[in-house]
Short mmCIF file of C-alpha atoms in Angstrom, two decimals:
data_model
loop_
_atom_site.label_atom_id
_atom_site.label_comp_id
_atom_site.label_asym_id
_atom_site.label_seq_id
_atom_site.Cartn_x
_atom_site.Cartn_y
_atom_site.Cartn_z
CA MET A 1 -12.53 -2.49 14.28
CA ARG A 2 -14.46 0.61 15.23
CA LEU A 3 -18.19 1.16 15.61
CA CYS A 4 -19.42 4.46 14.27
CA GLY A 5 -22.72 6.21 14.93
CA ALA A 6 -25.98 6.05 13.02
CA PRO A 7 -27.78 6.72 10.73
CA HIS A 8 -25.76 6.31 7.53
CA ASN A 9 -28.04 3.97 5.62
CA ARG A 10 -28.04 5.85 2.30
CA LYS A 11 -24.31 6.37 1.99
CA GLY A 12 -22.11 4.27 -0.26
CA ILE A 13 -18.39 3.56 -0.04
CA ASP A 14 -17.25 7.10 -0.83
CA GLY A 15 -19.69 8.70 1.62
CA LEU A 16 -18.71 6.34 4.43
CA VAL A 17 -14.99 6.86 3.79
CA ALA A 18 -15.62 10.61 3.95
CA LEU A 19 -17.37 10.17 7.32
CA VAL A 20 -14.35 8.25 8.64
CA ARG A 21 -12.05 11.06 7.48
CA ASP A 22 -14.34 13.73 8.94
CA ALA A 23 -14.16 11.93 12.30
CA GLY A 24 -10.37 12.31 12.25
CA SER A 25 -9.50 8.71 11.40
CA ASP A 26 -7.53 7.29 8.49
CA PRO A 27 -9.87 5.10 6.41
CA PHE A 28 -6.83 3.37 4.87
CA ASP A 29 -5.27 2.18 8.15
CA GLY A 30 -6.67 -1.36 7.83
CA ALA A 31 -9.29 -0.95 10.56
CA LEU A 32 -12.91 -1.91 9.92
CA TYR A 33 -15.45 0.88 10.36
CA VAL A 34 -18.99 -0.28 11.14
CA PHE A 35 -22.08 1.87 10.59
CA ARG A 36 -25.68 1.00 11.35
CA ALA A 37 -29.05 2.11 10.04
CA LYS A 38 -31.40 4.14 12.23
CA ARG A 39 -33.67 1.12 12.84
CA ALA A 40 -30.62 -1.00 13.78
CA ASP A 41 -31.63 -3.74 11.34
CA ARG A 42 -28.75 -3.05 8.90
CA ILE A 43 -25.02 -2.57 9.22
CA LYS A 44 -22.35 -1.52 6.75
CA ILE A 45 -18.66 -2.25 7.23
CA VAL A 46 -16.01 -0.34 5.29
CA TRP A 47 -12.30 -1.15 5.22
CA TRP A 48 -9.18 -0.92 3.09
CA ASP A 49 -7.82 -4.38 2.18
CA GLY A 50 -4.54 -3.18 0.69
CA SER A 51 -5.76 -2.96 -2.91
CA GLY A 52 -9.12 -1.23 -2.61
CA VAL A 53 -11.96 -0.15 -0.34
CA CYS A 54 -14.42 -2.92 0.57
CA LEU A 55 -18.05 -2.63 1.63
CA TYR A 56 -19.99 -5.30 3.50
CA LEU A 57 -23.74 -4.90 4.06
CA LYS A 58 -26.05 -7.07 6.17
CA ARG A 59 -29.75 -6.75 6.96
CA LEU A 60 -31.40 -8.77 9.72
CA GLU A 61 -34.91 -9.84 8.76
CA LYS A 62 -36.55 -10.20 12.19
CA ALA A 63 -34.08 -8.76 14.68
CA LYS A 64 -31.91 -5.74 15.46
CA PHE A 65 -28.18 -5.45 15.88
CA CYS A 66 -27.00 -5.04 19.46
CA TRP A 67 -25.51 -1.56 19.42
CA PRO A 68 -23.94 0.43 22.26
CA ARG A 69 -24.60 4.07 22.99
CA ILE A 70 -21.69 5.65 21.20
CA GLY A 71 -22.21 9.39 21.11
CA HIS A 72 -19.00 11.01 19.93
CA HIS A 73 -16.84 8.09 21.06
CA ARG A 74 -15.72 5.06 19.13
CA VAL A 75 -15.93 1.50 20.35
CA GLN A 76 -13.20 -1.02 19.62
CA MET A 77 -13.84 -4.76 19.59
CA ASN A 78 -11.91 -7.92 18.90
CA PRO A 79 -12.58 -10.28 15.95
CA ALA A 80 -14.81 -12.62 18.00
CA GLN A 81 -16.98 -9.68 19.08
CA LEU A 82 -17.23 -8.54 15.45
CA MET A 83 -18.41 -11.98 14.35
CA ALA A 84 -21.04 -11.98 17.12
CA LEU A 85 -22.23 -8.52 16.03
CA VAL A 86 -22.51 -9.58 12.38
CA ASP A 87 -24.45 -12.69 13.44
CA GLY A 88 -26.94 -10.49 15.31
CA MET A 89 -25.81 -11.66 18.75
CA ASP A 90 -25.07 -9.62 21.87
CA TRP A 91 -21.37 -9.02 21.20
CA LYS A 92 -20.87 -7.41 24.63
CA ARG A 93 -21.12 -10.86 26.22
CA VAL A 94 -18.17 -12.21 24.21
CA ARG A 95 -15.01 -12.14 26.31
CA THR A 96 -11.53 -13.34 25.62
CA VAL A 97 -9.94 -15.81 28.01
CA ALA A 98 -6.37 -15.19 29.09
CA VAL A 99 -4.18 -18.10 28.03
CA LYS A 100 -1.05 -18.81 30.01
CA PRO A 101 1.91 -19.70 27.75
CA PRO A 102 3.37 -23.19 28.25
CA GLU A 103 6.33 -23.48 30.58
CA ILE A 104 7.82 -26.51 28.83
CA VAL A 105 7.97 -26.98 25.08
CA GLY A 106 8.68 -30.31 23.46
#
């Protein structure tokens, strides 16, 4: 999953896919590309699911999405961080815990 810069609020699927291509990425690689509105109250997520391009849109009514300073760089996050972002939470506080594999099975 990659966070992309703002603002891209008026673009639809084709416009967002073109932005992904213009940034040098392959929009059909299975990654999720997340865009936000200028006011940070809306996000759009575009991805290829294997049979077509999907678009997810969410608007927060009384809050703003926690968004990093991206500039010309992309940010990658894990699925738990994505779910926190979509829920309007501070996704930067979500950390994975290293799990040691079991030594004995059975």
